[in-house]
Short mmCIF file of C-alpha atoms in Angstrom, two decimals:
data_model
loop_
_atom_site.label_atom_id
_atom_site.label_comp_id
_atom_site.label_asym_id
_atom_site.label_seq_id
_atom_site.Cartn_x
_atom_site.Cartn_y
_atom_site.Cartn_z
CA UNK A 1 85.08 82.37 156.71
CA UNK A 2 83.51 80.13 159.56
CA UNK A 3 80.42 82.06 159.52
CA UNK A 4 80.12 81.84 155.42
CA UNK A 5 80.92 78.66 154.63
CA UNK A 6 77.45 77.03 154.82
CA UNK A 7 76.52 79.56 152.54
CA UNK A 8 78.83 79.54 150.44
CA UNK A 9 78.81 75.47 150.16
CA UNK A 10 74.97 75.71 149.60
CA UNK A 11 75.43 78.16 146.96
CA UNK A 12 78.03 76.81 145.28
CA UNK A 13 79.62 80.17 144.94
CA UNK A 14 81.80 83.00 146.84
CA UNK A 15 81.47 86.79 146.62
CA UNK A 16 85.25 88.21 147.61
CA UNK A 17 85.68 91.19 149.01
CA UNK A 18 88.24 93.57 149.83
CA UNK A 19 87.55 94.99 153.82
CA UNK A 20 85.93 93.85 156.67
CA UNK A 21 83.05 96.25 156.77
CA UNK A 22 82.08 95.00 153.37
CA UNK A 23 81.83 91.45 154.83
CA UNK A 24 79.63 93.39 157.67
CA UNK A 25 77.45 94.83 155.63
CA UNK A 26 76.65 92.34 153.50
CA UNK A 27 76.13 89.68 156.47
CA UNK A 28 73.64 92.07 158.43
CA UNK A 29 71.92 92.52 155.19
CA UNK A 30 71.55 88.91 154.52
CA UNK A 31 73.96 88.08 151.92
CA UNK A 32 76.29 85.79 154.17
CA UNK A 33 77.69 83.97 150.88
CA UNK A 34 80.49 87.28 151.41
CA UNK A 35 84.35 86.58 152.53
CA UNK A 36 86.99 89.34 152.85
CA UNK A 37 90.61 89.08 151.79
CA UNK A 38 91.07 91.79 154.54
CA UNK A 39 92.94 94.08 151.82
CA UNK A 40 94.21 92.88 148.47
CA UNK A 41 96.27 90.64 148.79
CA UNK A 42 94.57 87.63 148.10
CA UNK A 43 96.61 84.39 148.26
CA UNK A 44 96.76 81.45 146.56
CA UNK A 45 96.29 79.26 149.92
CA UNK A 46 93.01 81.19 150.16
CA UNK A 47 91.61 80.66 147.10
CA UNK A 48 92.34 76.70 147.38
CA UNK A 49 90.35 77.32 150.58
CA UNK A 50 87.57 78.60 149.03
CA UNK A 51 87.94 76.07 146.13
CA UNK A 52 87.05 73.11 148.90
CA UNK A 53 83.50 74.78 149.12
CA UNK A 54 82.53 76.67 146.13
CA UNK A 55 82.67 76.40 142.40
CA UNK A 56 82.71 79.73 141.48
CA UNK A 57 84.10 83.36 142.84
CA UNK A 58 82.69 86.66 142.31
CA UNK A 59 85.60 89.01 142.65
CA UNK A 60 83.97 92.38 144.07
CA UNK A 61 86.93 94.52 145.11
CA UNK A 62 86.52 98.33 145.15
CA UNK A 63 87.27 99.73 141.46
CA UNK A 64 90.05 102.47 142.61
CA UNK A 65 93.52 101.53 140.56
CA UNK A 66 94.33 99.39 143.54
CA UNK A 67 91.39 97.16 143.29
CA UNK A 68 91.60 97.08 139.34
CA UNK A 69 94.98 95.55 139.40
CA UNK A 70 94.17 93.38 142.53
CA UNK A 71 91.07 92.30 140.48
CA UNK A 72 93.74 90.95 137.70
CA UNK A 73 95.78 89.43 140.23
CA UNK A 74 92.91 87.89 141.66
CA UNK A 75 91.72 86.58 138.62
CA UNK A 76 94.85 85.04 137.39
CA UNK A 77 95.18 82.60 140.68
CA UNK A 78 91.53 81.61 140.53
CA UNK A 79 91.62 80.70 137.39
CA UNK A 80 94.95 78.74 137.91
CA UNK A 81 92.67 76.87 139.70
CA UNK A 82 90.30 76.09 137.22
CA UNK A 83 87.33 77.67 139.07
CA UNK A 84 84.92 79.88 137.56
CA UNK A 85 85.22 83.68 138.10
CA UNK A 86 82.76 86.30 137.45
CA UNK A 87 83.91 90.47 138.55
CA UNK A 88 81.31 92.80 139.93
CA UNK A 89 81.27 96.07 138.52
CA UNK A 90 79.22 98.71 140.90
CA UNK A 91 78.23 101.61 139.36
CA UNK A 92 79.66 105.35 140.56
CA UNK A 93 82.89 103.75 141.82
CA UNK A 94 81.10 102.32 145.31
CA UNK A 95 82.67 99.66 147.29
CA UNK A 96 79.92 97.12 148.42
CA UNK A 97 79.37 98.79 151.68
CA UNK A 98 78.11 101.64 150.14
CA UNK A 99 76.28 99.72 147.61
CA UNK A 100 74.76 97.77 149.47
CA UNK A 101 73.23 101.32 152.13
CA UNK A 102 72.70 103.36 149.34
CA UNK A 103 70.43 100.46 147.17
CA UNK A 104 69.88 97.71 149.47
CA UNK A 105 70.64 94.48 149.67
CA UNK A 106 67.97 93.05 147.07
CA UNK A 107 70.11 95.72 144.12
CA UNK A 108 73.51 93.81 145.43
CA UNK A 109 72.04 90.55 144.68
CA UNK A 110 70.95 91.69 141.57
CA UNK A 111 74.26 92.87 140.60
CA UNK A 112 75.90 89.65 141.76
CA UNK A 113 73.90 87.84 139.37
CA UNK A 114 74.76 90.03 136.44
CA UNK A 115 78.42 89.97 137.52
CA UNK A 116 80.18 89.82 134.06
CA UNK A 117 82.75 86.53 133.30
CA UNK A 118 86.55 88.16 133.14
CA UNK A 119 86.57 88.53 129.71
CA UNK A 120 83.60 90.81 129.17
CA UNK A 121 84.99 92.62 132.51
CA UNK A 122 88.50 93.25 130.78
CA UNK A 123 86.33 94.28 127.62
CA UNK A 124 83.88 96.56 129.23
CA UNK A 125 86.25 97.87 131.78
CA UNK A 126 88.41 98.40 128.49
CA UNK A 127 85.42 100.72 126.52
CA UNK A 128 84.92 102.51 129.93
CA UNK A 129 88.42 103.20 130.18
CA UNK A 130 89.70 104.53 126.84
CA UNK A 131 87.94 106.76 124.30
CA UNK A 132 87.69 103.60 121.29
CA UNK A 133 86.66 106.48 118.54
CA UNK A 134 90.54 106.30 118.20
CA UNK A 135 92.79 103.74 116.80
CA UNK A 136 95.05 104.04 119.78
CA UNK A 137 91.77 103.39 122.53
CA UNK A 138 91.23 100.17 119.90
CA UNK A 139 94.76 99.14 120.41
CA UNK A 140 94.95 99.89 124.23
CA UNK A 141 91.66 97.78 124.54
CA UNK A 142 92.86 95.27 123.10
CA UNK A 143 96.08 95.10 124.91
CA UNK A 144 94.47 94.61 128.10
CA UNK A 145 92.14 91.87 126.78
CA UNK A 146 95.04 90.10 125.17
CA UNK A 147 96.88 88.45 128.65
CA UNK A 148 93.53 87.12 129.65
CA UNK A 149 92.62 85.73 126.15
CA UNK A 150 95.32 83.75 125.45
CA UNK A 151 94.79 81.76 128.85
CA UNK A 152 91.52 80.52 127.82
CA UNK A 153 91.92 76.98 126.98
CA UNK A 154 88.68 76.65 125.23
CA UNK A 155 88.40 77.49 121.33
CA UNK A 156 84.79 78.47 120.98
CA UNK A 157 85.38 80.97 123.89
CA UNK A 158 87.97 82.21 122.39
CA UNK A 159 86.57 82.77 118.71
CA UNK A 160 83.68 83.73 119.92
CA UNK A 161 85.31 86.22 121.99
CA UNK A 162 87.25 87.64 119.18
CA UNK A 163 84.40 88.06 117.04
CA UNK A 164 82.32 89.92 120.11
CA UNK A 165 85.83 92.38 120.85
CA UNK A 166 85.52 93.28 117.00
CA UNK A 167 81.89 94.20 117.03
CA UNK A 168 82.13 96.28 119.90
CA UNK A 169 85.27 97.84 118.60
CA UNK A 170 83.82 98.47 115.35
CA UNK A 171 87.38 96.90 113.71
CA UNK A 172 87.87 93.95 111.34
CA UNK A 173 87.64 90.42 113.16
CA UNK A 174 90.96 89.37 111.30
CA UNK A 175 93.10 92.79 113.29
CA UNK A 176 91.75 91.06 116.38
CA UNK A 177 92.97 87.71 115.42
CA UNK A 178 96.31 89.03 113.82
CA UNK A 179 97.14 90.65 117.73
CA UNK A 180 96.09 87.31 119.27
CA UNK A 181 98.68 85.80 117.41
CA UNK A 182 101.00 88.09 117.48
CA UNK A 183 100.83 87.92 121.25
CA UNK A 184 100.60 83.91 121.37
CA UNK A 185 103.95 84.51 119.70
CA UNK A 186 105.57 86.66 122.10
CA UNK A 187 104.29 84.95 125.16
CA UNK A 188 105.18 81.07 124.73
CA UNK A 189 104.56 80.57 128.31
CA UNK A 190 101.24 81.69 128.35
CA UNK A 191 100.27 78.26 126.15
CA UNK A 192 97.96 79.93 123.80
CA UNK A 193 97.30 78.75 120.36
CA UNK A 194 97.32 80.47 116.82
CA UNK A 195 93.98 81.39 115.23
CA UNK A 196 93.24 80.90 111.39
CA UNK A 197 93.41 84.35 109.66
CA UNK A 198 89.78 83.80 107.22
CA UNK A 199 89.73 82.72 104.15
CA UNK A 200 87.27 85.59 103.64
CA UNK A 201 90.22 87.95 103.95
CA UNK A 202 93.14 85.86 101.96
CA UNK A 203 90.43 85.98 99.25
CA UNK A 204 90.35 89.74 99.96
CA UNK A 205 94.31 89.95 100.29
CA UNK A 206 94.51 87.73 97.32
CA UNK A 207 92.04 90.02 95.09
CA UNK A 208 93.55 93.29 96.26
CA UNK A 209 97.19 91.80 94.59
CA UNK A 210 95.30 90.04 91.68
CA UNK A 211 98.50 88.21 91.20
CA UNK A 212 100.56 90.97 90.78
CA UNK A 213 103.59 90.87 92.11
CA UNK A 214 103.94 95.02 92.10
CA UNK A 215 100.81 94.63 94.49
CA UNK A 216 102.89 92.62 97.07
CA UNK A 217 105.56 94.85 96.72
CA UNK A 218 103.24 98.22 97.34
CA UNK A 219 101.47 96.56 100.48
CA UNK A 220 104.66 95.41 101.77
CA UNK A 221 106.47 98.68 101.15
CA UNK A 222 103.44 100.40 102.76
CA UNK A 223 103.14 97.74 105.56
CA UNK A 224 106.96 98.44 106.76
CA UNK A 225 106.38 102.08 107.05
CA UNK A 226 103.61 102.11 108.86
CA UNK A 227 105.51 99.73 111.39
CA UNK A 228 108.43 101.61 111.81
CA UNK A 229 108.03 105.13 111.34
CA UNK A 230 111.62 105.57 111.32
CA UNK A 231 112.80 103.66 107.85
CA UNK A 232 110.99 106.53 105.82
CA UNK A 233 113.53 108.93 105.67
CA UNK A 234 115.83 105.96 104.04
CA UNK A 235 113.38 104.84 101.38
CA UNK A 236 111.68 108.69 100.71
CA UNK A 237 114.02 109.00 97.71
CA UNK A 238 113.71 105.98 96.05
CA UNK A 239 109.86 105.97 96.33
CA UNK A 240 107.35 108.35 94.56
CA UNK A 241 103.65 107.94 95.27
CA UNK A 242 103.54 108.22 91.52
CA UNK A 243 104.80 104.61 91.19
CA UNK A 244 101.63 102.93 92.92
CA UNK A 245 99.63 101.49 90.66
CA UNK A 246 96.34 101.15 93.19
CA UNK A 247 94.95 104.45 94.01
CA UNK A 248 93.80 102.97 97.43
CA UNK A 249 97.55 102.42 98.04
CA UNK A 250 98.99 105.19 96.72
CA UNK A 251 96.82 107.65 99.19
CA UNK A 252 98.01 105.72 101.86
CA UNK A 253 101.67 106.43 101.03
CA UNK A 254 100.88 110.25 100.45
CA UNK A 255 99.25 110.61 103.66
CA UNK A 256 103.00 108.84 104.95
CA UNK A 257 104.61 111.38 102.88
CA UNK A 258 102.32 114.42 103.99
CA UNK A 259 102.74 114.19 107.58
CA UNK A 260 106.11 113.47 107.52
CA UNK A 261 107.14 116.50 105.14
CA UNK A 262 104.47 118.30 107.50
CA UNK A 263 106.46 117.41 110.83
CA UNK A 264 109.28 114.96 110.37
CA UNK A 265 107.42 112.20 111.82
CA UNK A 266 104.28 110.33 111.62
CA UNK A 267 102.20 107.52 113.36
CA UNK A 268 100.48 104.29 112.03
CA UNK A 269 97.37 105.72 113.90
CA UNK A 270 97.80 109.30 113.15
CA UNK A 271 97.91 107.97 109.31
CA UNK A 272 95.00 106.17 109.25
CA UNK A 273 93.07 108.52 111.45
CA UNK A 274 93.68 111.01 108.94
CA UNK A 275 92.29 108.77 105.82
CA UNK A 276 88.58 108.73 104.48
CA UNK A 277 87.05 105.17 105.64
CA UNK A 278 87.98 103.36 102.64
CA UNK A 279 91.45 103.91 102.25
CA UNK A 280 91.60 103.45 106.03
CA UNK A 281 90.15 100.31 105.55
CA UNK A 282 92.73 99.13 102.70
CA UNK A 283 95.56 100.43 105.43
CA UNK A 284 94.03 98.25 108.30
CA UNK A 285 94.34 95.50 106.10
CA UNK A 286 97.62 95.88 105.07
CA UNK A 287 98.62 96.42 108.82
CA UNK A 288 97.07 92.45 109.39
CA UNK A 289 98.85 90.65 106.24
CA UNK A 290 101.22 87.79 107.55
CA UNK A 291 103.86 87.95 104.63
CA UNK A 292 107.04 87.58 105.90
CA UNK A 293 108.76 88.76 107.90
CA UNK A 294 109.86 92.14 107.43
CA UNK A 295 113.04 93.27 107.98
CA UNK A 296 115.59 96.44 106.40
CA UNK A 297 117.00 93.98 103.41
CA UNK A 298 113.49 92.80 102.58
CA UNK A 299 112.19 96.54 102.77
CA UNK A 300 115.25 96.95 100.38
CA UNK A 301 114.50 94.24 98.08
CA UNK A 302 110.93 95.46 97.69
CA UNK A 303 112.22 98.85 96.98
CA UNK A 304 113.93 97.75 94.27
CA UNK A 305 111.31 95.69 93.09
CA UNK A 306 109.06 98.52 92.97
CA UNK A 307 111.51 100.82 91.42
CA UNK A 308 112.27 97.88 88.44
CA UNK A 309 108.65 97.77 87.53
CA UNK A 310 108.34 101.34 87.23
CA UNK A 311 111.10 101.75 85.12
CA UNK A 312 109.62 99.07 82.95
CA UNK A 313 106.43 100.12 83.33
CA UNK A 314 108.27 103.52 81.29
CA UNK A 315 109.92 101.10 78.80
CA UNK A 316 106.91 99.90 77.53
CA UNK A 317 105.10 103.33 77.15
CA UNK A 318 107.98 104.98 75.42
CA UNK A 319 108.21 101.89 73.56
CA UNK A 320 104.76 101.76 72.23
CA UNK A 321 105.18 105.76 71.79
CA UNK A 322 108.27 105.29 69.30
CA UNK A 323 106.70 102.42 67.36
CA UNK A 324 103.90 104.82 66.67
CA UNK A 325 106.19 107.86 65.73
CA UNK A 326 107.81 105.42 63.50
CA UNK A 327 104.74 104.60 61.39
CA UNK A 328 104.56 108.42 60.45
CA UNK A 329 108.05 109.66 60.64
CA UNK A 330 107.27 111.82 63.33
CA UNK A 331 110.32 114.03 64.68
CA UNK A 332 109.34 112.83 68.25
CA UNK A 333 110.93 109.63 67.51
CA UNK A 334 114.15 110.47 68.12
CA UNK A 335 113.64 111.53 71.51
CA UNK A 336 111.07 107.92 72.14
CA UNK A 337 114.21 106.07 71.10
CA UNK A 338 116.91 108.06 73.57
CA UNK A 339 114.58 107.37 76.87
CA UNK A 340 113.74 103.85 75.70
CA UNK A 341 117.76 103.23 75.57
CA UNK A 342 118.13 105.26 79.21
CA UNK A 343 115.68 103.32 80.48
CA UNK A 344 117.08 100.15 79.15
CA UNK A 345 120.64 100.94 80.87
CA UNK A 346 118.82 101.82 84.31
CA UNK A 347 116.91 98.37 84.24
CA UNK A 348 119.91 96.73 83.21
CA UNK A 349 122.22 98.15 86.05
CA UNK A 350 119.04 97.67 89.01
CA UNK A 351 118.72 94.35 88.08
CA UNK A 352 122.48 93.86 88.45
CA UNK A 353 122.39 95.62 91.75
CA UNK A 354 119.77 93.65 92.68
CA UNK A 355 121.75 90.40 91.97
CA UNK A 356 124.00 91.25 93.63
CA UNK A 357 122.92 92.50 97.02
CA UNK A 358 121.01 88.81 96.61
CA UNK A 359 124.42 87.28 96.30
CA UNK A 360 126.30 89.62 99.08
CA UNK A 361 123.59 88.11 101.82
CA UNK A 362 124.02 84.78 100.67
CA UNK A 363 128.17 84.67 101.35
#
């Protein structure tokens, strides 16, 4: 440190680095700006060292799992700090020793100054890492992104950042923003703030129900299964895809259905992996809605919502069916009149069920 900190003063700005022949090399190569946390463990006392001389860090730890996760540890006590901190990436896994005698001290430099921020580092380290064809590389990016995010105190970083993650995922902005807040929510302490879902996709949300309050019931319905796997062996029998009235919706259900008949079991991602782009578009969405909450006796009461405006869904066709038979004493009449009274019983006895279980969770 005595021997770097005019350089590092003058600069403005401190390359870390895990070992002392890193430090070496980069000091008999002329890039004396370099300090060593001799291993990786670096400390909060040393970083408030560093912060009396320089204004930013540049974290360049080898990229083994070691130095990966001492990068993130790294990067959480600098920015405590309020410093700036950019992460060095060298290509084909080389510490800077062997950077810098393999390309010279001129290609170091270089790569110092395109040294991402920590957000693009968790975000390209993330699309190096996992294979983002899938939804579950999407979701695993995003995960590691999420931590760092949520620390970022300014607003335009942050939506800007959300809107660059979703390009270069190739997913809908709103998903990102739904898991931001989803995580702001589980991690109070990390003082992050909720995002605005946009209006461009309420509008969209708000169009795909068209009022309907079957709608809200289908993308709920859909919405729980997809979160929990597990409920659809409770609800299969009370559902058939035949009662959706969006085809969009109704594929997504069958695709449920079909891999669960198929093995007993099925995944969110596995289910939308499986749909044409469209439909797996409509299921994305669904997955980012922020009804309520959802819980087993508001999967219930959507059930039966679903099932009471199929039933009268029936009413009214068999209705309209015997009205016509009864114009031209057709024979089919008769039987129009027997399932418009069945019907009328089952309505009659749901929506007395459905009172109630209403008035059972009130007491």
């Amino acid at each position: 440190m005595n021997r770097a900190h005019r350089s590092i003063y003058s600069e403005g700005r401190a390359v870390l680095v895990e070992g002392y022949m890193d430090v070496v090399s980069a000091h008999n190569k002329g890039i004396t700006n370099v300090v060593a946390s001799l291993g990786t463990a670096f400390t909060a006392d040393q970083a408030r060292l560093l912060q009396r001389q320089a204004k930013e860090i540049i974290l360049a730890y080898d990229m083994d799992d070691a130095g990966r996760q001492a990068t993130v540890r790294a990067m959480e006590i600098v920015r405590s700090l309020g410093m700036k901190i950019r992460v060095l990436t060298l290509g084909d896994g080389k510490d800077p020793d062997e950077y810098i005698t393999v390309h010279g001290p001129e290609a170091f430099k270089e790569a110092l100054a395109g040294a991402p921020n920590v957000l693009d580092y968790m975000l390209l380290t993330g699309l190096r890492r996992y294979d983002v064809s899938t939804l579950e590389g999407k979701s695993a990016v995003t995960a590691a992104v999420m931590p760092v995010l949520i620390r970022v105190d300014s607003p335009i970083i942050v939506e800007a950042f959300m809107k660059k993650m979703a390009e270069r995922l190739q997913i809908d902005e709103n998903a990102v923003r739904s898991e931001y807040n989803t995580y702001v929510r589980r991690h109070p302490e990390a003082g992050g703030r909720q995002v605005v879902i946009s209006r461009d996709v309420a509008k969209l949300n708000a169009a795909a129900r068209g009022g309907n309050a079957m709608a809200v019931a289908e993308e709920n319905i859909l919405r729980y299964l997809l979160e929990r796997p597990a409920a659809y062996g409770r609800v299969q029998k009370k559902i058939e895809a035949a009662y959706f009235t969006d085809p969009k919706r109704r594929a997504v259900y069958e695709e449920i259905e079909r891999q669960y008949t198929a093995g007993g079991q099925y995944t969110a991602a596995a289910v939308q992996d499986a749909l044409p782009p469209d439909i797996r578009n409509e299921a994305a969405r669904i997955l980012v809605l922020e009804d309520v909450p959802l819980d087993e006796q508001v999967l219930v009461d959507y059930v039966m919502r679903f099932r009471l405006a199929a039933l009268q869904a029936d009413y009214k066709k068999h209705s309209e069916l015997a009205a016509a038979y009864s114009l031209h004493d057709d024979p089919r009449l008769k039987d129009a009149l027997a399932a418009c009274k069945n019907l009328s019983n089952e309505i009659k006895q749901l929506v007395l069920s459905t009172k109630k279980g209403a008035h059972d969770n009130g007491n």
